[in-house]
């Protein structure tokens, strides 16, 4: 895939050559039980000029019982003001996994109507593998609280509601799939590891049972990633469009029908959303179940 302005997937060399004309966000995040401190890691090393986008803080503050739900448009706009991001800016998102949580933030920008957004393929590991310099320190402004959101943000979010799927829509899709034996309606594609999909492995969040929604299809998010250099397994990059299309087709997904992606909380689901988009599936046929299994 080309790495040019307007591409949703860009290379480290392209980002390096265009740093002065883009806004860069580090969107690293890990499952809580891994014990990683992404803010501390960001302070030690990040792409020059990057700000840290914390999906656990830049979220819907009214739904504290659900992890990193998509933020309200006003809250998102005010946060972009603090980050110095304008509606016209080309935003490049990356993470320290390669192609992971950055896809969640990519989807968030698209759901807010900001189409000029790209993911750095390979993330920070690829950046460092290319021997580009990193910065230390943290110039990210403190997170906004619901009580101090300005009334009028300069950045104006224009929500694209079709990209966000809720519980009611999922239930409706399941009922239609049941009635047609899976032949009609929105397809539900689950990005969690296959063991959690089948129920053989437990969910890591307390109180959640494993298993899957009726008529959903398993395509683990890890399957859209590959290691371009086995000698350097820290660099994980997105598979080619042909490989991605074949992966979904082989799993039983009809790429000509609408798709809802889901997972544990909406992060891995966004990886599938991004992979499908990169493989040429139209945005009008894709949505992420926000909150997902949680």
Coordinates of C-alpha atoms in Angstrom, one line a residue, residues 22-228:
X22 CA 1.3 16.4 10.3
X23 CA 0.1 16.0 13.9
X24 CA 1.2 12.8 15.6
X25 CA -0.5 10.9 18.4
X26 CA 0.9 8.0 20.4
X27 CA -2.1 5.8 21.3
X28 CA -0.4 3.0 23.1
X29 CA -2.5 0.9 25.4
X30 CA -2.3 -2.6 26.9
X31 CA -4.7 -4.9 28.7
X32 CA -4.5 -4.0 32.5
X33 CA -3.2 -7.4 33.6
X34 CA 0.0 -6.8 31.6
X35 CA 1.0 -4.1 34.0
X36 CA 2.4 -1.8 31.3
X37 CA 2.6 2.0 32.1
X38 CA 2.1 3.6 28.6
X39 CA 2.4 7.1 29.9
X40 CA 5.8 6.3 31.4
X41 CA 6.9 4.5 28.3
X42 CA 5.8 7.5 26.2
X43 CA 7.8 9.8 28.4
X44 CA 10.9 7.7 27.8
X45 CA 10.6 7.6 24.0
X46 CA 8.2 8.7 21.4
X47 CA 8.1 10.0 17.8
X48 CA 9.2 13.7 17.9
X49 CA 6.4 16.1 18.5
X50 CA 3.9 13.4 19.4
X51 CA 1.2 13.9 22.0
X52 CA -0.1 11.0 24.1
X53 CA -3.8 10.0 23.4
X54 CA -5.0 8.1 26.4
X55 CA -8.1 6.1 25.5
X56 CA -8.9 5.5 29.1
X57 CA -9.2 9.3 29.7
X58 CA -10.4 10.6 26.3
X59 CA -13.7 8.7 26.5
X60 CA -17.4 9.0 27.3
X61 CA -17.1 10.3 30.9
X62 CA -20.7 9.4 31.7
X63 CA -20.2 5.7 31.2
X64 CA -17.6 4.9 33.9
X65 CA -18.6 1.3 34.1
X66 CA -17.6 0.7 30.5
X67 CA -14.0 1.0 29.3
X68 CA -12.9 3.7 26.9
X69 CA -16.3 4.3 25.2
X70 CA -16.1 6.8 22.3
X71 CA -16.1 10.4 23.8
X72 CA -18.9 12.9 23.4
X73 CA -18.3 15.2 20.4
X74 CA -17.9 18.3 22.6
X75 CA -15.4 16.6 24.8
X76 CA -13.4 15.3 21.8
X77 CA -13.4 18.7 20.2
X78 CA -12.2 20.4 23.4
X79 CA -9.4 17.8 23.7
X80 CA -8.3 18.4 20.2
X81 CA -8.1 22.1 21.0
X82 CA -5.7 21.3 23.8
X83 CA -3.7 19.1 21.5
X84 CA -3.4 21.8 19.0
X85 CA -5.2 19.8 16.3
X86 CA -7.5 21.5 13.8
X87 CA -10.2 20.0 11.6
X88 CA -8.0 20.5 8.6
X89 CA -4.9 18.7 10.0
X90 CA -3.6 15.4 8.8
X91 CA -3.3 13.3 12.0
X92 CA -1.1 10.2 12.2
X93 CA -1.7 7.8 15.0
X94 CA 0.6 5.0 16.2
X95 CA 1.2 2.7 19.1
X96 CA 4.0 0.6 20.6
X97 CA 2.4 -2.7 19.6
X98 CA 2.7 -2.1 15.8
X99 CA -0.9 -2.0 14.6
X100 CA -3.2 -2.1 17.6
X101 CA -4.8 0.5 19.8
X102 CA -3.9 3.2 17.2
X103 CA -6.7 1.7 15.1
X104 CA -9.1 2.5 17.9
X105 CA -8.1 6.1 17.8
X106 CA -8.2 6.1 14.0
X107 CA -11.8 4.9 14.1
X108 CA -12.6 7.5 16.8
X109 CA -11.4 10.3 14.5
X110 CA -13.4 8.9 11.6
X111 CA -16.4 8.6 13.7
X112 CA -16.0 12.2 14.6
X113 CA -16.0 13.1 11.0
X114 CA -12.2 13.7 10.7
X115 CA -11.3 11.8 7.5
X116 CA -7.7 12.9 7.2
X117 CA -6.2 10.4 9.6
X118 CA -3.7 7.6 9.1
X119 CA -2.0 4.8 11.0
X120 CA 1.8 4.4 11.1
X121 CA 2.4 0.8 10.0
X122 CA 4.5 -1.0 12.5
X123 CA 4.2 1.8 15.1
X124 CA 7.0 2.8 17.4
X125 CA 8.9 -0.5 16.9
X126 CA 9.1 0.2 13.1
X127 CA 10.1 3.8 13.7
X128 CA 13.0 2.7 16.0
X129 CA 13.9 -0.1 13.6
X130 CA 14.4 2.5 10.9
X131 CA 16.8 4.2 13.3
X132 CA 14.9 7.5 13.4
X133 CA 15.4 9.5 16.5
X134 CA 12.9 9.7 19.4
X135 CA 12.1 12.3 22.0
X136 CA 11.7 11.9 25.8
X137 CA 9.5 13.9 28.1
X138 CA 5.8 14.6 27.9
X139 CA 4.2 17.8 26.5
X140 CA 0.7 16.4 26.5
X141 CA -1.8 18.7 28.3
X142 CA -3.6 17.3 31.4
X143 CA -6.8 15.4 30.5
X144 CA -10.0 17.4 30.6
X145 CA -12.6 16.7 33.2
X146 CA -16.4 16.7 32.4
X147 CA -16.8 19.8 34.6
X148 CA -14.3 21.9 32.7
X149 CA -15.1 21.3 29.0
X150 CA -15.3 24.7 27.2
X151 CA -18.7 25.6 25.9
X152 CA -17.4 26.3 22.4
X153 CA -14.4 24.4 21.0
X154 CA -12.6 25.6 17.9
X155 CA -12.4 22.0 16.7
X156 CA -15.8 20.9 15.5
X157 CA -16.6 17.2 15.6
X158 CA -19.1 16.0 13.0
X159 CA -20.2 12.6 14.2
X160 CA -20.7 9.8 11.6
X161 CA -23.3 7.7 13.5
X162 CA -23.2 4.9 11.0
X163 CA -19.7 3.9 12.2
X164 CA -20.8 3.3 15.8
X165 CA -23.0 0.4 16.6
X166 CA -24.8 0.0 20.0
X167 CA -26.4 -2.8 21.9
X168 CA -29.9 -2.3 20.4
X169 CA -28.5 -2.5 16.8
X170 CA -26.5 -5.6 17.6
X171 CA -29.6 -7.3 19.1
X172 CA -31.5 -6.4 15.9
X173 CA -28.7 -7.8 13.8
X174 CA -28.7 -11.1 15.8
X175 CA -32.4 -11.5 15.4
X176 CA -32.2 -11.0 11.6
X177 CA -29.3 -13.5 11.4
X178 CA -31.3 -16.0 13.5
X179 CA -34.3 -15.7 11.3
X180 CA -32.3 -16.2 8.1
X181 CA -29.9 -18.8 9.4
X182 CA -27.1 -16.3 9.0
X183 CA -27.8 -15.5 5.4
X184 CA -29.2 -12.0 5.8
X185 CA -28.5 -8.9 7.8
X186 CA -25.4 -7.4 9.4
X187 CA -22.6 -9.8 9.9
X188 CA -21.0 -9.8 13.4
X189 CA -17.2 -10.5 13.3
X190 CA -15.5 -11.1 16.7
X191 CA -11.8 -10.0 17.0
X192 CA -11.1 -11.7 20.4
X193 CA -8.8 -14.7 20.6
X194 CA -10.5 -17.8 19.4
X195 CA -10.4 -19.5 22.8
X196 CA -12.4 -16.7 24.3
X197 CA -14.8 -16.9 21.3
X198 CA -15.4 -20.6 21.9
X199 CA -15.6 -20.3 25.6
X200 CA -12.6 -22.5 26.3
X201 CA -10.6 -19.6 27.7
X202 CA -11.8 -17.1 30.3
X203 CA -12.4 -13.4 29.8
X204 CA -9.8 -11.3 31.7
X205 CA -12.4 -8.8 33.0
X206 CA -14.1 -10.0 36.3
X207 CA -17.7 -11.1 36.0
X208 CA -17.6 -11.6 32.2
X209 CA -18.3 -15.0 30.8
X210 CA -16.6 -16.1 27.6
X211 CA -18.3 -17.4 24.5
X212 CA -19.8 -15.5 21.6
X213 CA -22.9 -13.9 20.1
X214 CA -25.2 -16.1 18.1
X215 CA -24.2 -16.3 14.4
X216 CA -21.0 -14.3 15.0
X217 CA -17.8 -15.2 13.1
X218 CA -14.4 -15.5 14.7
X219 CA -11.5 -13.5 13.1
X220 CA -8.9 -12.8 15.8
X221 CA -7.3 -9.4 15.4
X222 CA -3.9 -11.0 15.6
X223 CA -4.5 -12.7 12.3
X224 CA -4.4 -9.4 10.3
X225 CA -0.9 -8.8 11.5
X226 CA 2.4 -10.3 10.2
X227 CA 6.1 -10.2 11.0
X228 CA 8.0 -8.8 8.0

